[in-house]
Amino acid sequence: MQQLVRHPFVLFVISFVLMSIAARLGSRTLRSRIQIDEDTLDDFKIVQSATLTLLALVIGFSLSMAVGRYDQRKNLEEEEANAIGTEFVRAELLADAEAAVVRSLLVQYLALRVEFYQTRDLQRVQQIDAATADLQAKLWTAAKAGAVKQPSPLSALAIAGMNDVINTQGYTQAAWWNRIPVAAWILMIVIGLFSNLLVGYGVKNANAKNRFLVIMPLTVSLSFLLIADIDSPRNGIIRIVPQNLISTAQSLPKP
C-alpha cells in the first residue's frame, strides 16, 4: 500500500476501477436481490447521506494533512537556503584557511541540496544522502578547526550557523518522510467503496444510471489522485521547486 500511494496516477487507475466495480455491484447485484420499498426508502437515504458525508470529511481531513505537509516542506526549503547563505557569509569569521574550505564545501553542499529536491531517481537519492552526510562531516570539521584556531565570540557565530545548516537538512528529511498514514488511505478507500456501493444501489432511473455510475467513482478517484499527488514529494505533478536554494546557489561566488 505504501508503494501504491507513492504513485498517484497508478492509485487513480486502481481506485477508479475499484469504485466503478462497487457502484455497478450495488446497481446490478445488490438492487436485484434487495429491493428498496417505500418503508425503507427514508432509512436508506439517511444511511447513504451519512456515508457520503463521512467520505467527504475523511477526504477533506486527508487533503488538509497533505497540504500541511506540503507547506512544511516548502518552508523548510526556504530555511535551508537561508541557513546556507548565512553560513557562507559567517565563514569569514573563521581563520582564513578554514573559511576558504568551508565556503568551497558549502557550494558543493548547496548543489547536492538542489539535486535532492529535483531528482526522481530513488537510487540517486541514496547517493545524495550519503554524499550529504559526508559533506556535513567535512563542513563541521572545517568550522570547528577554524573556531579552535581563532577562538572568539565571532567564530562561535560561525559554529552556530553551521549547526543550523546541518539541523535544517535533518528537519527537511523528516518532513519528506512524514506522509499520510497507510491506515488513513485504507479507511478512505473502504469508505469510498461503500459510498459507491450505496450510490449504485440507490440509482433508479435507467437513463441516469450510467452517468451516476461513472461520475461518482471518477470524483472519488480524482480526490485520491489530488491527495496522493500533493503528499508525494517526488512523484506526480505537484512538486516543490527549490527556488530559494537555486537563487542562493546563483548568488554565491564559485570557488
PDB file of C-alpha atoms in Angstrom:
ATOM      1  CA  MET A   1       0.000   0.000   0.000  1.00  0.00           C
ATOM      2  CA  GLN A   2       2.853   2.383   0.748  1.00  0.00           C
ATOM      3  CA  GLN A   3       4.282   1.885  -2.729  1.00  0.00           C
ATOM      4  CA  LEU A   4       0.844   2.386  -4.293  1.00  0.00           C
ATOM      5  CA  VAL A   5       0.174   5.787  -2.710  1.00  0.00           C
ATOM      6  CA  ARG A   6       3.609   6.977  -3.835  1.00  0.00           C
ATOM      7  CA  HIS A   7       2.445   6.708  -7.454  1.00  0.00           C
ATOM      8  CA  PRO A   8      -0.625   8.967  -7.773  1.00  0.00           C
ATOM      9  CA  PHE A   9      -1.648   8.002 -11.310  1.00  0.00           C
ATOM     10  CA  VAL A  10      -1.445   4.286 -10.555  1.00  0.00           C
ATOM     11  CA  LEU A  11      -3.564   4.905  -7.474  1.00  0.00           C
ATOM     12  CA  PHE A  12      -6.083   6.825  -9.609  1.00  0.00           C
ATOM     13  CA  VAL A  13      -6.490   3.989 -12.096  1.00  0.00           C
ATOM     14  CA  ILE A  14      -6.795   1.287  -9.440  1.00  0.00           C
ATOM     15  CA  SER A  15      -9.202   3.295  -7.287  1.00  0.00           C
ATOM     16  CA  PHE A  16     -11.381   4.190 -10.294  1.00  0.00           C
ATOM     17  CA  VAL A  17     -11.645   0.522 -11.245  1.00  0.00           C
ATOM     18  CA  LEU A  18     -12.497  -0.487  -7.679  1.00  0.00           C
ATOM     19  CA  MET A  19     -15.040   2.317  -7.220  1.00  0.00           C
ATOM     20  CA  SER A  20     -16.677   1.502 -10.563  1.00  0.00           C
ATOM     21  CA  ILE A  21     -16.951  -2.169  -9.640  1.00  0.00           C
ATOM     22  CA  ALA A  22     -18.506  -1.239  -6.290  1.00  0.00           C
ATOM     23  CA  ALA A  23     -21.035   1.104  -7.947  1.00  0.00           C
ATOM     24  CA  ARG A  24     -22.072  -1.471 -10.542  1.00  0.00           C
ATOM     25  CA  LEU A  25     -22.197  -4.175  -7.906  1.00  0.00           C
ATOM     26  CA  GLY A  26     -24.680  -2.086  -5.961  1.00  0.00           C
ATOM     27  CA  SER A  27     -26.683  -1.238  -9.091  1.00  0.00           C
ATOM     28  CA  ARG A  28     -26.909  -4.679 -10.648  1.00  0.00           C
ATOM     29  CA  THR A  29     -26.361  -7.298  -7.974  1.00  0.00           C
ATOM     30  CA  LEU A  30     -27.493  -5.719  -4.726  1.00  0.00           C
ATOM     31  CA  ARG A  31     -30.511  -3.911  -6.139  1.00  0.00           C
ATOM     32  CA  SER A  32     -31.774  -7.006  -7.960  1.00  0.00           C
ATOM     33  CA  ARG A  33     -31.669  -9.044  -4.752  1.00  0.00           C
ATOM     34  CA  ILE A  34     -32.805  -6.472  -2.202  1.00  0.00           C
ATOM     35  CA  GLN A  35     -35.497  -4.083  -3.356  1.00  0.00           C
ATOM     36  CA  ILE A  36     -35.995  -0.674  -1.719  1.00  0.00           C
ATOM     37  CA  ASP A  37     -39.645  -0.230  -0.762  1.00  0.00           C
ATOM     38  CA  GLU A  38     -41.332   2.915   0.443  1.00  0.00           C
ATOM     39  CA  ASP A  39     -40.992   1.899   4.083  1.00  0.00           C
ATOM     40  CA  THR A  40     -37.210   1.628   3.941  1.00  0.00           C
ATOM     41  CA  LEU A  41     -36.511   4.415   1.431  1.00  0.00           C
ATOM     42  CA  ASP A  42     -36.163   7.133   4.076  1.00  0.00           C
ATOM     43  CA  ASP A  43     -33.837   4.999   6.194  1.00  0.00           C
ATOM     44  CA  PHE A  44     -31.742   4.224   3.129  1.00  0.00           C
ATOM     45  CA  LYS A  45     -31.401   7.909   2.271  1.00  0.00           C
ATOM     46  CA  ILE A  46     -30.228   8.648   5.809  1.00  0.00           C
ATOM     47  CA  VAL A  47     -27.578   5.924   5.643  1.00  0.00           C
ATOM     48  CA  GLN A  48     -26.492   6.976   2.155  1.00  0.00           C
ATOM     49  CA  SER A  49     -26.215  10.643   3.140  1.00  0.00           C
ATOM     50  CA  ALA A  50     -24.286   9.792   6.304  1.00  0.00           C
ATOM     51  CA  THR A  51     -21.844   7.598   4.381  1.00  0.00           C
ATOM     52  CA  LEU A  52     -21.241  10.239   1.714  1.00  0.00           C
ATOM     53  CA  THR A  53     -20.778  12.894   4.395  1.00  0.00           C
ATOM     54  CA  LEU A  54     -18.259  10.720   6.204  1.00  0.00           C
ATOM     55  CA  LEU A  55     -16.386  10.148   2.929  1.00  0.00           C
ATOM     56  CA  ALA A  56     -16.284  13.899   2.289  1.00  0.00           C
ATOM     57  CA  LEU A  57     -14.977  14.546   5.801  1.00  0.00           C
ATOM     58  CA  VAL A  58     -12.255  11.900   5.555  1.00  0.00           C
ATOM     59  CA  ILE A  59     -11.170  13.187   2.142  1.00  0.00           C
ATOM     60  CA  GLY A  60     -11.199  16.761   3.453  1.00  0.00           C
ATOM     61  CA  PHE A  61      -9.120  15.905   6.513  1.00  0.00           C
ATOM     62  CA  SER A  62      -6.660  13.897   4.418  1.00  0.00           C
ATOM     63  CA  LEU A  63      -6.325  16.733   1.915  1.00  0.00           C
ATOM     64  CA  SER A  64      -5.690  19.129   4.793  1.00  0.00           C
ATOM     65  CA  MET A  65      -2.978  16.801   6.126  1.00  0.00           C
ATOM     66  CA  ALA A  66      -1.338  16.590   2.692  1.00  0.00           C
ATOM     67  CA  VAL A  67      -1.428  20.363   2.148  1.00  0.00           C
ATOM     68  CA  GLY A  68       0.010  20.944   5.626  1.00  0.00           C
ATOM     69  CA  ARG A  69       2.919  18.633   4.912  1.00  0.00           C
ATOM     70  CA  TYR A  70       3.465  20.260   1.511  1.00  0.00           C
ATOM     71  CA  ASP A  71       3.612  23.720   3.107  1.00  0.00           C
ATOM     72  CA  GLN A  72       6.012  22.398   5.742  1.00  0.00           C
ATOM     73  CA  ARG A  73       8.359  21.061   3.052  1.00  0.00           C
ATOM     74  CA  LYS A  74       8.266  24.418   1.244  1.00  0.00           C
ATOM     75  CA  ASN A  75       9.026  26.351   4.422  1.00  0.00           C
ATOM     76  CA  LEU A  76      11.914  24.067   5.305  1.00  0.00           C
ATOM     77  CA  GLU A  77      13.394  24.524   1.822  1.00  0.00           C
ATOM     78  CA  GLU A  78      13.409  28.261   2.462  1.00  0.00           C
ATOM     79  CA  GLU A  79      15.016  27.741   5.867  1.00  0.00           C
ATOM     80  CA  GLU A  80      17.721  25.562   4.338  1.00  0.00           C
ATOM     81  CA  ALA A  81      18.545  28.214   1.758  1.00  0.00           C
ATOM     82  CA  ASN A  82      18.701  30.937   4.418  1.00  0.00           C
ATOM     83  CA  ALA A  83      20.892  28.821   6.700  1.00  0.00           C
ATOM     84  CA  ILE A  84      23.367  28.015   3.916  1.00  0.00           C
ATOM     85  CA  GLY A  85      23.501  31.610   2.689  1.00  0.00           C
ATOM     86  CA  THR A  86      24.018  32.937   6.213  1.00  0.00           C
ATOM     87  CA  GLU A  87      26.779  30.444   6.967  1.00  0.00           C
ATOM     88  CA  PHE A  88      28.553  31.345   3.728  1.00  0.00           C
ATOM     89  CA  VAL A  89      28.771  34.924   4.985  1.00  0.00           C
ATOM     90  CA  ARG A  90      29.690  33.924   8.547  1.00  0.00           C
ATOM     91  CA  ALA A  91      32.551  31.772   7.290  1.00  0.00           C
ATOM     92  CA  GLU A  92      34.701  34.910   7.059  1.00  0.00           C
ATOM     93  CA  LEU A  93      34.650  34.998  10.873  1.00  0.00           C
ATOM     94  CA  LEU A  94      36.859  31.877  10.886  1.00  0.00           C
ATOM     95  CA  ALA A  95      40.557  31.674  10.162  1.00  0.00           C
ATOM     96  CA  ASP A  96      41.338  32.381   6.506  1.00  0.00           C
ATOM     97  CA  ALA A  97      42.322  28.839   5.541  1.00  0.00           C
ATOM     98  CA  GLU A  98      39.298  27.233   7.158  1.00  0.00           C
ATOM     99  CA  ALA A  99      36.995  29.952   5.812  1.00  0.00           C
ATOM    100  CA  ALA A 100      38.040  29.125   2.249  1.00  0.00           C
ATOM    101  CA  VAL A 101      37.467  25.414   2.858  1.00  0.00           C
ATOM    102  CA  VAL A 102      34.030  25.996   4.385  1.00  0.00           C
ATOM    103  CA  ARG A 103      32.926  28.211   1.506  1.00  0.00           C
ATOM    104  CA  SER A 104      34.133  25.707  -1.076  1.00  0.00           C
ATOM    105  CA  LEU A 105      32.340  22.857   0.675  1.00  0.00           C
ATOM    106  CA  LEU A 106      29.155  24.919   1.051  1.00  0.00           C
ATOM    107  CA  VAL A 107      28.987  25.429  -2.715  1.00  0.00           C
ATOM    108  CA  GLN A 108      29.203  21.656  -3.229  1.00  0.00           C
ATOM    109  CA  TYR A 109      26.701  21.060  -0.428  1.00  0.00           C
ATOM    110  CA  LEU A 110      24.224  23.513  -1.923  1.00  0.00           C
ATOM    111  CA  ALA A 111      24.388  21.770  -5.302  1.00  0.00           C
ATOM    112  CA  LEU A 112      23.553  18.479  -3.586  1.00  0.00           C
ATOM    113  CA  ARG A 113      20.581  20.026  -1.775  1.00  0.00           C
ATOM    114  CA  VAL A 114      19.169  21.372  -5.046  1.00  0.00           C
ATOM    115  CA  GLU A 115      19.536  17.959  -6.652  1.00  0.00           C
ATOM    116  CA  PHE A 116      17.843  16.327  -3.666  1.00  0.00           C
ATOM    117  CA  TYR A 117      14.672  18.291  -4.411  1.00  0.00           C
ATOM    118  CA  GLN A 118      14.764  17.797  -8.169  1.00  0.00           C
ATOM    119  CA  THR A 119      15.647  14.133  -8.664  1.00  0.00           C
ATOM    120  CA  ARG A 120      13.061  11.368  -9.017  1.00  0.00           C
ATOM    121  CA  ASP A 121      15.576   8.511  -9.002  1.00  0.00           C
ATOM    122  CA  LEU A 122      15.475   6.763  -5.613  1.00  0.00           C
ATOM    123  CA  GLN A 123      18.937   5.256  -6.124  1.00  0.00           C
ATOM    124  CA  ARG A 124      20.305   8.722  -6.786  1.00  0.00           C
ATOM    125  CA  VAL A 125      18.583   9.942  -3.613  1.00  0.00           C
ATOM    126  CA  GLN A 126      20.507   7.350  -1.603  1.00  0.00           C
ATOM    127  CA  GLN A 127      23.755   8.537  -3.187  1.00  0.00           C
ATOM    128  CA  ILE A 128      22.849  12.160  -2.423  1.00  0.00           C
ATOM    129  CA  ASP A 129      22.084  11.280   1.201  1.00  0.00           C
ATOM    130  CA  ALA A 130      25.465   9.570   1.582  1.00  0.00           C
ATOM    131  CA  ALA A 131      27.308  12.463  -0.073  1.00  0.00           C
ATOM    132  CA  THR A 132      25.379  14.966   2.063  1.00  0.00           C
ATOM    133  CA  ALA A 133      26.354  13.194   5.284  1.00  0.00           C
ATOM    134  CA  ASP A 134      29.995  13.132   4.159  1.00  0.00           C
ATOM    135  CA  LEU A 135      29.974  16.844   3.319  1.00  0.00           C
ATOM    136  CA  GLN A 136      28.313  17.692   6.626  1.00  0.00           C
ATOM    137  CA  ALA A 137      31.115  15.913   8.479  1.00  0.00           C
ATOM    138  CA  LYS A 138      33.735  17.816   6.471  1.00  0.00           C
ATOM    139  CA  LEU A 139      31.942  21.138   6.989  1.00  0.00           C
ATOM    140  CA  TRP A 140      31.730  20.624  10.734  1.00  0.00           C
ATOM    141  CA  THR A 141      35.366  19.577  10.951  1.00  0.00           C
ATOM    142  CA  ALA A 142      36.491  22.650   8.998  1.00  0.00           C
ATOM    143  CA  ALA A 143      34.313  25.018  11.015  1.00  0.00           C
ATOM    144  CA  LYS A 144      35.464  23.523  14.314  1.00  0.00           C
ATOM    145  CA  ALA A 145      39.116  23.735  13.278  1.00  0.00           C
ATOM    146  CA  GLY A 146      38.700  27.389  12.371  1.00  0.00           C
ATOM    147  CA  ALA A 147      36.990  28.172  15.662  1.00  0.00           C
ATOM    148  CA  VAL A 148      39.658  26.360  17.671  1.00  0.00           C
ATOM    149  CA  LYS A 149      42.443  28.149  15.820  1.00  0.00           C
ATOM    150  CA  GLN A 150      40.800  31.533  16.333  1.00  0.00           C
ATOM    151  CA  PRO A 151      38.507  31.268  19.395  1.00  0.00           C
ATOM    152  CA  SER A 152      36.197  34.249  19.879  1.00  0.00           C
ATOM    153  CA  PRO A 153      32.502  35.105  20.174  1.00  0.00           C
ATOM    154  CA  LEU A 154      32.540  35.866  16.430  1.00  0.00           C
ATOM    155  CA  SER A 155      33.822  32.415  15.489  1.00  0.00           C
ATOM    156  CA  ALA A 156      31.109  30.976  17.726  1.00  0.00           C
ATOM    157  CA  LEU A 157      28.600  32.577  15.349  1.00  0.00           C
ATOM    158  CA  ALA A 158      30.079  30.563  12.500  1.00  0.00           C
ATOM    159  CA  ILE A 159      29.758  27.374  14.533  1.00  0.00           C
ATOM    160  CA  ALA A 160      26.130  28.203  15.345  1.00  0.00           C
ATOM    161  CA  GLY A 161      25.462  28.862  11.668  1.00  0.00           C
ATOM    162  CA  MET A 162      26.949  25.514  10.693  1.00  0.00           C
ATOM    163  CA  ASN A 163      24.747  23.867  13.280  1.00  0.00           C
ATOM    164  CA  ASP A 164      21.725  25.487  11.588  1.00  0.00           C
ATOM    165  CA  VAL A 165      22.836  24.199   8.178  1.00  0.00           C
ATOM    166  CA  ILE A 166      23.026  20.638   9.457  1.00  0.00           C
ATOM    167  CA  ASN A 167      19.820  20.838  11.503  1.00  0.00           C
ATOM    168  CA  THR A 168      17.686  22.239   8.679  1.00  0.00           C
ATOM    169  CA  GLN A 169      18.715  19.347   6.449  1.00  0.00           C
ATOM    170  CA  GLY A 170      17.583  16.922   9.138  1.00  0.00           C
ATOM    171  CA  TYR A 171      14.255  18.730   9.513  1.00  0.00           C
ATOM    172  CA  THR A 172      13.758  18.598   5.748  1.00  0.00           C
ATOM    173  CA  GLN A 173      14.472  14.889   5.626  1.00  0.00           C
ATOM    174  CA  ALA A 174      11.978  14.249   8.429  1.00  0.00           C
ATOM    175  CA  ALA A 175       9.326  16.296   6.610  1.00  0.00           C
ATOM    176  CA  TRP A 176       9.820  14.277   3.412  1.00  0.00           C
ATOM    177  CA  TRP A 177       9.342  11.061   5.389  1.00  0.00           C
ATOM    178  CA  ASN A 178       6.238  12.430   7.082  1.00  0.00           C
ATOM    179  CA  ARG A 179       3.380  11.186   4.884  1.00  0.00           C
ATOM    180  CA  ILE A 180      -0.318  10.428   5.298  1.00  0.00           C
ATOM    181  CA  PRO A 181      -0.538   7.132   7.257  1.00  0.00           C
ATOM    182  CA  VAL A 182      -1.416   3.982   5.349  1.00  0.00           C
ATOM    183  CA  ALA A 183      -4.314   3.386   7.755  1.00  0.00           C
ATOM    184  CA  ALA A 184      -5.876   6.679   6.639  1.00  0.00           C
ATOM    185  CA  TRP A 185      -5.605   5.604   2.999  1.00  0.00           C
ATOM    186  CA  ILE A 186      -7.204   2.248   3.746  1.00  0.00           C
ATOM    187  CA  LEU A 187     -10.033   3.987   5.609  1.00  0.00           C
ATOM    188  CA  MET A 188     -10.642   6.378   2.710  1.00  0.00           C
ATOM    189  CA  ILE A 189     -10.713   3.580   0.144  1.00  0.00           C
ATOM    190  CA  VAL A 190     -13.061   1.418   2.224  1.00  0.00           C
ATOM    191  CA  ILE A 191     -15.485   4.297   2.829  1.00  0.00           C
ATOM    192  CA  GLY A 192     -15.248   5.185  -0.863  1.00  0.00           C
ATOM    193  CA  LEU A 193     -16.188   1.634  -1.831  1.00  0.00           C
ATOM    194  CA  PHE A 194     -19.207   1.609   0.464  1.00  0.00           C
ATOM    195  CA  SER A 195     -20.261   5.049  -0.773  1.00  0.00           C
ATOM    196  CA  ASN A 196     -20.158   3.961  -4.397  1.00  0.00           C
ATOM    197  CA  LEU A 197     -21.968   0.760  -3.498  1.00  0.00           C
ATOM    198  CA  LEU A 198     -24.787   2.766  -1.915  1.00  0.00           C
ATOM    199  CA  VAL A 199     -24.912   5.240  -4.792  1.00  0.00           C
ATOM    200  CA  GLY A 200     -25.234   2.410  -7.290  1.00  0.00           C
ATOM    201  CA  TYR A 201     -27.834   0.725  -5.121  1.00  0.00           C
ATOM    202  CA  GLY A 202     -29.888   3.912  -4.877  1.00  0.00           C
ATOM    203  CA  VAL A 203     -30.000   4.807  -8.590  1.00  0.00           C
ATOM    204  CA  LYS A 204     -33.474   4.048 -10.016  1.00  0.00           C
ATOM    205  CA  ASN A 205     -33.551   5.850 -13.342  1.00  0.00           C
ATOM    206  CA  ALA A 206     -32.085   3.595 -16.025  1.00  0.00           C
ATOM    207  CA  ASN A 207     -31.158   6.566 -18.232  1.00  0.00           C
ATOM    208  CA  ALA A 208     -29.231   8.280 -15.431  1.00  0.00           C
ATOM    209  CA  LYS A 209     -27.666   5.068 -14.143  1.00  0.00           C
ATOM    210  CA  ASN A 210     -24.640   5.050 -16.444  1.00  0.00           C
ATOM    211  CA  ARG A 211     -23.868   8.698 -15.702  1.00  0.00           C
ATOM    212  CA  PHE A 212     -24.014   8.265 -11.933  1.00  0.00           C
ATOM    213  CA  LEU A 213     -22.000   5.055 -12.081  1.00  0.00           C
ATOM    214  CA  VAL A 214     -19.186   6.953 -13.790  1.00  0.00           C
ATOM    215  CA  ILE A 215     -19.341  10.374 -12.116  1.00  0.00           C
ATOM    216  CA  MET A 216     -19.170   9.145  -8.522  1.00  0.00           C
ATOM    217  CA  PRO A 217     -16.197   6.742  -8.972  1.00  0.00           C
ATOM    218  CA  LEU A 218     -14.411   9.369 -11.075  1.00  0.00           C
ATOM    219  CA  THR A 219     -14.930  12.090  -8.470  1.00  0.00           C
ATOM    220  CA  VAL A 220     -13.683   9.927  -5.612  1.00  0.00           C
ATOM    221  CA  SER A 221     -10.691   8.704  -7.627  1.00  0.00           C
ATOM    222  CA  LEU A 222      -9.732  12.240  -8.631  1.00  0.00           C
ATOM    223  CA  SER A 223      -9.847  13.226  -4.964  1.00  0.00           C
ATOM    224  CA  PHE A 224      -7.480  10.370  -4.135  1.00  0.00           C
ATOM    225  CA  LEU A 225      -5.238  11.429  -7.019  1.00  0.00           C
ATOM    226  CA  LEU A 226      -5.017  15.008  -5.745  1.00  0.00           C
ATOM    227  CA  ILE A 227      -4.222  13.942  -2.180  1.00  0.00           C
ATOM    228  CA  ALA A 228      -1.591  11.409  -3.271  1.00  0.00           C
ATOM    229  CA  ASP A 229      -0.017  13.902  -5.681  1.00  0.00           C
ATOM    230  CA  ILE A 230       0.370  16.604  -3.029  1.00  0.00           C
ATOM    231  CA  ASP A 231       1.605  14.041  -0.496  1.00  0.00           C
ATOM    232  CA  SER A 232       4.218  12.553  -2.873  1.00  0.00           C
ATOM    233  CA  PRO A 233       7.290  14.819  -2.943  1.00  0.00           C
ATOM    234  CA  ARG A 234       8.986  13.024  -5.836  1.00  0.00           C
ATOM    235  CA  ASN A 235       6.175  11.500  -7.886  1.00  0.00           C
ATOM    236  CA  GLY A 236       3.330  13.323  -9.546  1.00  0.00           C
ATOM    237  CA  ILE A 237       2.769  16.785 -10.965  1.00  0.00           C
ATOM    238  CA  ILE A 238       2.639  18.957  -7.840  1.00  0.00           C
ATOM    239  CA  ARG A 239       6.229  19.168  -6.654  1.00  0.00           C
ATOM    240  CA  ILE A 240       8.336  21.581  -4.639  1.00  0.00           C
ATOM    241  CA  VAL A 241      10.661  23.682  -6.776  1.00  0.00           C
ATOM    242  CA  PRO A 242      13.783  24.578  -4.730  1.00  0.00           C
ATOM    243  CA  GLN A 243      13.666  28.166  -5.913  1.00  0.00           C
ATOM    244  CA  ASN A 244      15.271  29.561  -2.755  1.00  0.00           C
ATOM    245  CA  LEU A 245      18.146  27.096  -2.915  1.00  0.00           C
ATOM    246  CA  ILE A 246      18.641  27.786  -6.632  1.00  0.00           C
ATOM    247  CA  SER A 247      18.666  31.552  -6.013  1.00  0.00           C
ATOM    248  CA  THR A 248      21.195  31.107  -3.212  1.00  0.00           C
ATOM    249  CA  ALA A 249      23.404  28.944  -5.429  1.00  0.00           C
ATOM    250  CA  GLN A 250      23.323  31.573  -8.171  1.00  0.00           C
ATOM    251  CA  SER A 251      24.251  34.316  -5.719  1.00  0.00           C
ATOM    252  CA  LEU A 252      27.280  32.527  -4.268  1.00  0.00           C
ATOM    253  CA  PRO A 253      30.670  33.065  -5.913  1.00  0.00           C
ATOM    254  CA  LYS A 254      32.116  29.895  -7.369  1.00  0.00           C
ATOM    255  CA  PRO A 255      35.347  28.620  -5.779  1.00  0.00           C
TER     256      PRO A 255
END
